[in-house]
Amino acid sequence: MATDRPIPTVPAVDGNRLWDSLTAMAALGATAKGGCRRVAFTDEDRRGRDLFRSWCEVEGLRVSVDVFGNMFARRPGRSNLPPVLVGSHLDTQPTGGRFDGVYGVLAGLELVRTLNAAGIMTERPIEIVNWTNEEGAIYRSMMGSEVFTGALALEEALALVDLDGRRLGDALDAIGYRGTAGLWSYPVHCYFEAHIEQGPVLEAHGTTIGVVTDGIAFRRYAITIEGREAHAGPTPMALRRDAMVTAAALIGATHAHALEVEGARATFGYLKAHPGVPNTLAGRVEMSADLRHREDEMLDGLEERLAADLQRVCAEQGTSATLRRVVTSPRVRFHPALRRRVAEAAQALGYSREEIVSGAGHDACNIARRIPAAMIFIPCKDGISHNEAESAEPADCEAGCNVLLHAVLAAANDTTALEAAP
Amino acid sequence: MATDRPIPTVPAVDGNRLWDSLTAMAALGATAKGGCRRVAFTDEDRRGRDLFRSWCEVEGLRVSVDVFGNMFARRPGRSNLPPVLVGSHLDTQPTGGRFDGVYGVLAGLELVRTLNAAGIMTERPIEIVNWTNEEGAIYRSMMGSEVFTGALALEEALALVDLDGRRLGDALDAIGYRGTAGLWSYPVHCYFEAHIEQGPVLEAHGTTIGVVTDGIAFRRYAITIEGREAHAGPTPMALRRDAMVTAAALIGATHAHALEVEGARATFGYLKAHPGVPNTLAGRVEMSADLRHREDEMLDGLEERLAADLQRVCAEQGTSATLRRVVTSPRVRFHPALRRRVAEAAQALGYSREEIVSGAGHDACNIARRIPAAMIFIPCKDGISHNEAESAEPADCEAGCNVLLHAVLAAANDTTALEAAP
């Protein structure tokens, strides 16, 4: 239900200013190949945070840092109702790009700048958030939002140790970003996150705006196949128990099945053969499997098929195997009312749009498990991400930011609470 | 053509004495799991050589060491005709067994002990040889025989550097086994090598003696498949260029083809995926392929098929690849007259026998490219080798040694030169 105050005409964001901010942030940790290395808890992270803080302060925002280093830059509303959060993360992969995460934070900043320049006040406060260590280059990924929502206990998170034996809490102290604000110490109305797609769909379809419906459900598996190590020369084919051939058969079968099931994704990204030398057939293979589908029930089916295929190929090759699920991430549903706001904004602004599933995990997925949340995707070149070659068009960045502005503004001027979605 | 002197009745070797020698040698570098770690150029190698030398000297043999560390223990003949060489290697894999190589050297020693005990003189001298660094755990494999035959230049071999930056020549000096004898400084009549099969065939058939006809031809390849690295989540199956799926399809196709072609062997022992993490599909795979067949011409066909299959699976997956042959080892033919001697000896002694191809490389393969050579295989448990669990039965060790004794004796009493085989 809308407020009774009239909503002013929404101005457009300044695409050049947004691009300049992206460029300035990319200079901190810039790599020779045009990417960015601003890993969480490093000096580059600190400098990125400092720059963001200074920009926010220029806009008159009050910046607070919580006990896990998450940064919140608050623009007051007319009321003291629960705020609208908008943001993402400023940290990057070790050989990361200039857009993943950064775009969502700086699009939040740009919309605030636009509102300030136009002198537009909202009913609810708006807070731009920068989540700590989304990329998980150290410790593990999506930690800031995980700790914020309580999915990971603060004490447990702070006690984590990296490969050099450094406790996460000490790493946070080292960059001066262990704050004093409590975790989720006041109610939040809803959360928006704009992000590059990190996949090739929007670009392939020529679509500007992705209205994200769901965070894909995914499960990760550790598979160990045991065969019999033997010399490549004296061992006839018929007498082999080859773990590598078993692994290859599993990959082939699972890939073929995933191609048949609409929306399914199967990936075998890691494989280690023992002893791993050319003239010995593998006695053991350790490998990962990653299965994804929007529907948890479909994922049940993919998992059953993976287990059955593994059993079958082992029987064929005289090998044995274990399959262990190591990660379970159920489907995340973004809030229907917020998705509608995003779609309406794209419609009003004349941008092409389509519904899309987020295949990757995002801070928004953690948040959406607790409160209404939505994501806006924009295309990225060739679907490439987690890569120094990651690239997005200025026009798409501007478009996504305009949609974000409209959606946030609508939410921030809606004084009624959102119903929890099913 | 036999000599005109009467050949005395051949005594049997002492199986217990042979076994005791194998056990005593296995104590040098013995591992907790019952295997042996007597890596070339280590102190264990030196102690193994010293023990072998002392045993030879007790038998009145003159031990010489050549400039590459190959050891020759000479038992004089009645004549000064070119000697019969018999031997193998005393070095082991880092986690090796008690029989691979060692058996061939100590079977040579046992036959000399038997001749000495029976007071049997031969026409030709007999020399037991221990080749340097067959296992190639450091530098590369089968080096002693390679340098001896001139396939690898001495200076080049001595200048090789290991992972710690140590020159091979210095490593040889360090154990006191850089000798002064020249390489192949006098003619040699022929060469015999007894060895465990290192494969499962004799055991599977219940055969005691393998009459080795050929050293299998083999080629090794380095394959690089280039796909497109992408996030496992946001990348639909249809838009992937997955190097791992390509590799799996190649392994499946090549394995299936090798099963169809009688005598073919195909092995993919090494595979490395980049970036090698569970949630990213592989943008690049580097892998080995090892193809073997007794016939070089058949290997040509297997190679063509590998290249064609690679091209096909790349086209199917939208990937590209390079295939580079890095090792070429043509078929080795063991000498028909010497093979006949081995078969006749097994026949005379009442041992079951069958013709067999050596799938592995041996010093005998290097030697056979220059002079008449033959190999005798005995079964090993489960075909396991290059493994601490490597095992052979005392009765089989004794049987192989008896066959070796008969064959060597026949050769050493044949004063005519052998014709070069085709």
PDB file of N, CA, C and O in Angstrom, chain B residues 197-247:
ATOM      1  N   GLU B 197      56.711 -60.531 -13.921  1.00  0.00           N
ATOM      2  CA  GLU B 197      55.936 -60.057 -15.074  1.00  0.00           C
ATOM      3  C   GLU B 197      55.484 -58.613 -14.925  1.00  0.00           C
ATOM      4  O   GLU B 197      55.399 -57.876 -15.902  1.00  0.00           O
ATOM      5  N   GLN B 198      55.153 -58.196 -13.712  1.00  0.00           N
ATOM      6  CA  GLN B 198      54.573 -56.867 -13.449  1.00  0.00           C
ATOM      7  C   GLN B 198      53.201 -56.717 -14.068  1.00  0.00           C
ATOM      8  O   GLN B 198      52.726 -55.600 -14.292  1.00  0.00           O
ATOM      9  N   GLY B 199      52.590 -57.824 -14.395  1.00  0.00           N
ATOM     10  CA  GLY B 199      51.237 -57.815 -14.932  1.00  0.00           C
ATOM     11  C   GLY B 199      50.555 -59.079 -14.444  1.00  0.00           C
ATOM     12  O   GLY B 199      51.172 -59.931 -13.786  1.00  0.00           O
ATOM     13  N   PRO B 200      49.286 -59.238 -14.744  1.00  0.00           N
ATOM     14  CA  PRO B 200      48.477 -60.312 -14.158  1.00  0.00           C
ATOM     15  C   PRO B 200      48.316 -61.554 -15.036  1.00  0.00           C
ATOM     16  O   PRO B 200      47.600 -62.477 -14.660  1.00  0.00           O
ATOM     17  N   VAL B 201      48.972 -61.607 -16.195  1.00  0.00           N
ATOM     18  CA  VAL B 201      48.637 -62.631 -17.188  1.00  0.00           C
ATOM     19  C   VAL B 201      49.076 -64.031 -16.760  1.00  0.00           C
ATOM     20  O   VAL B 201      48.280 -64.980 -16.772  1.00  0.00           O
ATOM     21  N   LEU B 202      50.341 -64.202 -16.383  1.00  0.00           N
ATOM     22  CA  LEU B 202      50.830 -65.542 -16.020  1.00  0.00           C
ATOM     23  C   LEU B 202      50.039 -66.094 -14.836  1.00  0.00           C
ATOM     24  O   LEU B 202      49.617 -67.267 -14.840  1.00  0.00           O
ATOM     25  N   GLU B 203      49.835 -65.251 -13.851  1.00  0.00           N
ATOM     26  CA  GLU B 203      49.077 -65.706 -12.683  1.00  0.00           C
ATOM     27  C   GLU B 203      47.663 -66.118 -13.087  1.00  0.00           C
ATOM     28  O   GLU B 203      47.167 -67.168 -12.661  1.00  0.00           O
ATOM     29  N   ALA B 204      47.028 -65.296 -13.934  1.00  0.00           N
ATOM     30  CA  ALA B 204      45.654 -65.591 -14.361  1.00  0.00           C
ATOM     31  C   ALA B 204      45.595 -66.923 -15.115  1.00  0.00           C
ATOM     32  O   ALA B 204      44.607 -67.652 -15.020  1.00  0.00           O
ATOM     33  N   HIS B 205      46.641 -67.229 -15.879  1.00  0.00           N
ATOM     34  CA  HIS B 205      46.659 -68.464 -16.677  1.00  0.00           C
ATOM     35  C   HIS B 205      47.270 -69.640 -15.916  1.00  0.00           C
ATOM     36  O   HIS B 205      47.298 -70.757 -16.445  1.00  0.00           O
ATOM     37  N   GLY B 206      47.805 -69.400 -14.734  1.00  0.00           N
ATOM     38  CA  GLY B 206      48.458 -70.469 -13.985  1.00  0.00           C
ATOM     39  C   GLY B 206      49.749 -70.953 -14.642  1.00  0.00           C
ATOM     40  O   GLY B 206      50.126 -72.109 -14.514  1.00  0.00           O
ATOM     41  N   THR B 207      50.437 -70.049 -15.329  1.00  0.00           N
ATOM     42  CA  THR B 207      51.675 -70.397 -16.037  1.00  0.00           C
ATOM     43  C   THR B 207      52.897 -69.987 -15.211  1.00  0.00           C
ATOM     44  O   THR B 207      52.899 -68.920 -14.600  1.00  0.00           O
ATOM     45  N   THR B 208      53.924 -70.820 -15.231  1.00  0.00           N
ATOM     46  CA  THR B 208      55.117 -70.529 -14.422  1.00  0.00           C
ATOM     47  C   THR B 208      56.125 -69.650 -15.163  1.00  0.00           C
ATOM     48  O   THR B 208      56.716 -68.742 -14.579  1.00  0.00           O
ATOM     49  N   ILE B 209      56.335 -69.946 -16.443  1.00  0.00           N
ATOM     50  CA  ILE B 209      57.389 -69.252 -17.192  1.00  0.00           C
ATOM     51  C   ILE B 209      56.808 -68.494 -18.390  1.00  0.00           C
ATOM     52  O   ILE B 209      56.095 -69.070 -19.223  1.00  0.00           O
ATOM     53  N   GLY B 210      57.123 -67.209 -18.461  1.00  0.00           N
ATOM     54  CA  GLY B 210      56.756 -66.403 -19.624  1.00  0.00           C
ATOM     55  C   GLY B 210      57.965 -66.290 -20.548  1.00  0.00           C
ATOM     56  O   GLY B 210      59.024 -65.811 -20.129  1.00  0.00           O
ATOM     57  N   VAL B 211      57.808 -66.775 -21.780  1.00  0.00           N
ATOM     58  CA  VAL B 211      58.856 -66.624 -22.785  1.00  0.00           C
ATOM     59  C   VAL B 211      58.549 -65.319 -23.519  1.00  0.00           C
ATOM     60  O   VAL B 211      57.581 -65.234 -24.274  1.00  0.00           O
ATOM     61  N   VAL B 212      59.340 -64.306 -23.253  1.00  0.00           N
ATOM     62  CA  VAL B 212      58.987 -62.967 -23.733  1.00  0.00           C
ATOM     63  C   VAL B 212      59.374 -62.831 -25.201  1.00  0.00           C
ATOM     64  O   VAL B 212      60.538 -63.027 -25.560  1.00  0.00           O
ATOM     65  N   THR B 213      58.397 -62.545 -26.031  1.00  0.00           N
ATOM     66  CA  THR B 213      58.639 -62.467 -27.474  1.00  0.00           C
ATOM     67  C   THR B 213      59.055 -61.067 -27.904  1.00  0.00           C
ATOM     68  O   THR B 213      59.924 -60.903 -28.763  1.00  0.00           O
ATOM     69  N   ASP B 214      58.405 -60.068 -27.316  1.00  0.00           N
ATOM     70  CA  ASP B 214      58.601 -58.688 -27.767  1.00  0.00           C
ATOM     71  C   ASP B 214      58.510 -57.742 -26.591  1.00  0.00           C
ATOM     72  O   ASP B 214      57.856 -58.042 -25.591  1.00  0.00           O
ATOM     73  N   GLY B 215      59.139 -56.604 -26.766  1.00  0.00           N
ATOM     74  CA  GLY B 215      58.848 -55.467 -25.915  1.00  0.00           C
ATOM     75  C   GLY B 215      57.805 -54.658 -26.656  1.00  0.00           C
ATOM     76  O   GLY B 215      57.992 -54.297 -27.823  1.00  0.00           O
ATOM     77  N   ILE B 216      56.700 -54.413 -25.986  1.00  0.00           N
ATOM     78  CA  ILE B 216      55.560 -53.749 -26.629  1.00  0.00           C
ATOM     79  C   ILE B 216      55.995 -52.393 -27.177  1.00  0.00           C
ATOM     80  O   ILE B 216      56.848 -51.720 -26.592  1.00  0.00           O
ATOM     81  N   ALA B 217      55.434 -52.018 -28.321  1.00  0.00           N
ATOM     82  CA  ALA B 217      55.655 -50.670 -28.830  1.00  0.00           C
ATOM     83  C   ALA B 217      54.734 -49.725 -28.072  1.00  0.00           C
ATOM     84  O   ALA B 217      53.587 -50.069 -27.801  1.00  0.00           O
ATOM     85  N   PHE B 218      55.239 -48.573 -27.681  1.00  0.00           N
ATOM     86  CA  PHE B 218      54.336 -47.629 -27.026  1.00  0.00           C
ATOM     87  C   PHE B 218      54.665 -46.194 -27.378  1.00  0.00           C
ATOM     88  O   PHE B 218      55.780 -45.878 -27.798  1.00  0.00           O
ATOM     89  N   ARG B 219      53.655 -45.378 -27.245  1.00  0.00           N
ATOM     90  CA  ARG B 219      53.792 -43.943 -27.486  1.00  0.00           C
ATOM     91  C   ARG B 219      53.039 -43.210 -26.396  1.00  0.00           C
ATOM     92  O   ARG B 219      52.010 -43.675 -25.931  1.00  0.00           O
ATOM     93  N   ARG B 220      53.600 -42.092 -26.024  1.00  0.00           N
ATOM     94  CA  ARG B 220      52.966 -41.310 -24.978  1.00  0.00           C
ATOM     95  C   ARG B 220      52.648 -39.933 -25.534  1.00  0.00           C
ATOM     96  O   ARG B 220      53.423 -39.385 -26.319  1.00  0.00           O
ATOM     97  N   TYR B 221      51.517 -39.386 -25.098  1.00  0.00           N
ATOM     98  CA  TYR B 221      51.027 -38.125 -25.651  1.00  0.00           C
ATOM     99  C   TYR B 221      50.715 -37.140 -24.532  1.00  0.00           C
ATOM    100  O   TYR B 221      50.275 -37.538 -23.449  1.00  0.00           O
ATOM    101  N   ALA B 222      50.937 -35.876 -24.844  1.00  0.00           N
ATOM    102  CA  ALA B 222      50.474 -34.794 -23.975  1.00  0.00           C
ATOM    103  C   ALA B 222      49.307 -34.128 -24.697  1.00  0.00           C
ATOM    104  O   ALA B 222      49.448 -33.706 -25.844  1.00  0.00           O
ATOM    105  N   ILE B 223      48.179 -34.075 -24.020  1.00  0.00           N
ATOM    106  CA  ILE B 223      46.962 -33.512 -24.619  1.00  0.00           C
ATOM    107  C   ILE B 223      46.553 -32.294 -23.799  1.00  0.00           C
ATOM    108  O   ILE B 223      46.530 -32.349 -22.571  1.00  0.00           O
ATOM    109  N   THR B 224      46.254 -31.203 -24.474  1.00  0.00           N
ATOM    110  CA  THR B 224      45.690 -30.040 -23.801  1.00  0.00           C
ATOM    111  C   THR B 224      44.357 -29.707 -24.451  1.00  0.00           C
ATOM    112  O   THR B 224      44.287 -29.546 -25.675  1.00  0.00           O
ATOM    113  N   ILE B 225      43.325 -29.662 -23.647  1.00  0.00           N
ATOM    114  CA  ILE B 225      41.986 -29.321 -24.135  1.00  0.00           C
ATOM    115  C   ILE B 225      41.630 -27.939 -23.605  1.00  0.00           C
ATOM    116  O   ILE B 225      41.749 -27.682 -22.411  1.00  0.00           O
ATOM    117  N   GLU B 226      41.223 -27.060 -24.517  1.00  0.00           N
ATOM    118  CA  GLU B 226      40.851 -25.702 -24.115  1.00  0.00           C
ATOM    119  C   GLU B 226      39.341 -25.530 -24.249  1.00  0.00           C
ATOM    120  O   GLU B 226      38.780 -25.711 -25.331  1.00  0.00           O
ATOM    121  N   GLY B 227      38.710 -25.205 -23.141  1.00  0.00           N
ATOM    122  CA  GLY B 227      37.282 -24.912 -23.168  1.00  0.00           C
ATOM    123  C   GLY B 227      37.069 -23.474 -22.724  1.00  0.00           C
ATOM    124  O   GLY B 227      37.900 -22.614 -23.014  1.00  0.00           O
ATOM    125  N   ARG B 228      36.005 -23.228 -21.991  1.00  0.00           N
ATOM    126  CA  ARG B 228      35.822 -21.889 -21.441  1.00  0.00           C
ATOM    127  C   ARG B 228      35.440 -22.025 -19.978  1.00  0.00           C
ATOM    128  O   ARG B 228      34.376 -22.549 -19.643  1.00  0.00           O
ATOM    129  N   GLU B 229      36.354 -21.538 -19.135  1.00  0.00           N
ATOM    130  CA  GLU B 229      36.131 -21.547 -17.690  1.00  0.00           C
ATOM    131  C   GLU B 229      34.861 -20.760 -17.392  1.00  0.00           C
ATOM    132  O   GLU B 229      34.682 -19.658 -17.909  1.00  0.00           O
ATOM    133  N   ALA B 230      33.981 -21.320 -16.595  1.00  0.00           N
ATOM    134  CA  ALA B 230      32.753 -20.592 -16.265  1.00  0.00           C
ATOM    135  C   ALA B 230      32.200 -21.108 -14.945  1.00  0.00           C
ATOM    136  O   ALA B 230      32.477 -22.225 -14.512  1.00  0.00           O
ATOM    137  N   HIS B 231      31.407 -20.280 -14.330  1.00  0.00           N
ATOM    138  CA  HIS B 231      30.806 -20.596 -13.036  1.00  0.00           C
ATOM    139  C   HIS B 231      29.814 -21.751 -13.214  1.00  0.00           C
ATOM    140  O   HIS B 231      29.005 -21.751 -14.136  1.00  0.00           O
ATOM    141  N   ALA B 232      29.902 -22.719 -12.308  1.00  0.00           N
ATOM    142  CA  ALA B 232      29.053 -23.912 -12.408  1.00  0.00           C
ATOM    143  C   ALA B 232      27.568 -23.585 -12.269  1.00  0.00           C
ATOM    144  O   ALA B 232      26.715 -24.324 -12.745  1.00  0.00           O
ATOM    145  N   GLY B 233      27.273 -22.462 -11.594  1.00  0.00           N
ATOM    146  CA  GLY B 233      25.875 -22.148 -11.342  1.00  0.00           C
ATOM    147  C   GLY B 233      25.179 -21.469 -12.502  1.00  0.00           C
ATOM    148  O   GLY B 233      24.204 -21.991 -13.048  1.00  0.00           O
ATOM    149  N   PRO B 234      25.650 -20.311 -12.919  1.00  0.00           N
ATOM    150  CA  PRO B 234      24.883 -19.513 -13.886  1.00  0.00           C
ATOM    151  C   PRO B 234      25.030 -19.970 -15.331  1.00  0.00           C
ATOM    152  O   PRO B 234      24.468 -19.332 -16.206  1.00  0.00           O
ATOM    153  N   THR B 235      25.776 -21.015 -15.597  1.00  0.00           N
ATOM    154  CA  THR B 235      26.054 -21.370 -16.991  1.00  0.00           C
ATOM    155  C   THR B 235      25.218 -22.575 -17.419  1.00  0.00           C
ATOM    156  O   THR B 235      25.503 -23.703 -17.007  1.00  0.00           O
ATOM    157  N   PRO B 236      24.187 -22.351 -18.233  1.00  0.00           N
ATOM    158  CA  PRO B 236      23.340 -23.470 -18.682  1.00  0.00           C
ATOM    159  C   PRO B 236      24.167 -24.494 -19.450  1.00  0.00           C
ATOM    160  O   PRO B 236      25.163 -24.155 -20.097  1.00  0.00           O
ATOM    161  N   MET B 237      23.735 -25.740 -19.399  1.00  0.00           N
ATOM    162  CA  MET B 237      24.481 -26.826 -20.037  1.00  0.00           C
ATOM    163  C   MET B 237      24.730 -26.537 -21.517  1.00  0.00           C
ATOM    164  O   MET B 237      25.821 -26.812 -22.035  1.00  0.00           O
ATOM    165  N   ALA B 238      23.728 -25.994 -22.184  1.00  0.00           N
ATOM    166  CA  ALA B 238      23.824 -25.831 -23.636  1.00  0.00           C
ATOM    167  C   ALA B 238      24.843 -24.766 -24.031  1.00  0.00           C
ATOM    168  O   ALA B 238      25.286 -24.729 -25.174  1.00  0.00           O
ATOM    169  N   LEU B 239      25.211 -23.893 -23.073  1.00  0.00           N
ATOM    170  CA  LEU B 239      26.134 -22.797 -23.412  1.00  0.00           C
ATOM    171  C   LEU B 239      27.543 -23.068 -22.894  1.00  0.00           C
ATOM    172  O   LEU B 239      28.392 -22.191 -22.874  1.00  0.00           O
ATOM    173  N   ARG B 240      27.808 -24.314 -22.498  1.00  0.00           N
ATOM    174  CA  ARG B 240      29.118 -24.641 -21.921  1.00  0.00           C
ATOM    175  C   ARG B 240      30.117 -25.108 -22.974  1.00  0.00           C
ATOM    176  O   ARG B 240      29.738 -25.699 -23.980  1.00  0.00           O
ATOM    177  N   ARG B 241      31.377 -24.837 -22.665  1.00  0.00           N
ATOM    178  CA  ARG B 241      32.470 -25.470 -23.415  1.00  0.00           C
ATOM    179  C   ARG B 241      33.383 -26.078 -22.362  1.00  0.00           C
ATOM    180  O   ARG B 241      34.331 -25.426 -21.908  1.00  0.00           O
ATOM    181  N   ASP B 242      33.056 -27.284 -21.982  1.00  0.00           N
ATOM    182  CA  ASP B 242      33.612 -27.891 -20.777  1.00  0.00           C
ATOM    183  C   ASP B 242      34.775 -28.810 -21.143  1.00  0.00           C
ATOM    184  O   ASP B 242      34.601 -29.850 -21.772  1.00  0.00           O
ATOM    185  N   ALA B 243      35.971 -28.414 -20.719  1.00  0.00           N
ATOM    186  CA  ALA B 243      37.162 -29.202 -21.056  1.00  0.00           C
ATOM    187  C   ALA B 243      37.149 -30.556 -20.349  1.00  0.00           C
ATOM    188  O   ALA B 243      37.668 -31.548 -20.878  1.00  0.00           O
ATOM    189  N   MET B 244      36.561 -30.626 -19.162  1.00  0.00           N
ATOM    190  CA  MET B 244      36.522 -31.901 -18.430  1.00  0.00           C
ATOM    191  C   MET B 244      35.582 -32.890 -19.107  1.00  0.00           C
ATOM    192  O   MET B 244      35.896 -34.086 -19.208  1.00  0.00           O
ATOM    193  N   VAL B 245      34.445 -32.394 -19.552  1.00  0.00           N
ATOM    194  CA  VAL B 245      33.502 -33.281 -20.253  1.00  0.00           C
ATOM    195  C   VAL B 245      34.139 -33.781 -21.553  1.00  0.00           C
ATOM    196  O   VAL B 245      33.978 -34.948 -21.928  1.00  0.00           O
ATOM    197  N   THR B 246      34.886 -32.916 -22.216  1.00  0.00           N
ATOM    198  CA  THR B 246      35.601 -33.323 -23.429  1.00  0.00           C
ATOM    199  C   THR B 246      36.611 -34.426 -23.109  1.00  0.00           C
ATOM    200  O   THR B 246      36.699 -35.437 -23.824  1.00  0.00           O
ATOM    201  N   ALA B 247      37.367 -34.217 -22.044  1.00  0.00           N
ATOM    202  CA  ALA B 247      38.369 -35.211 -21.646  1.00  0.00           C
ATOM    203  C   ALA B 247      37.710 -36.546 -21.317  1.00  0.00           C
ATOM    204  O   ALA B 247      38.186 -37.612 -21.724  1.00  0.00           O
TER     205      ALA B 247
END
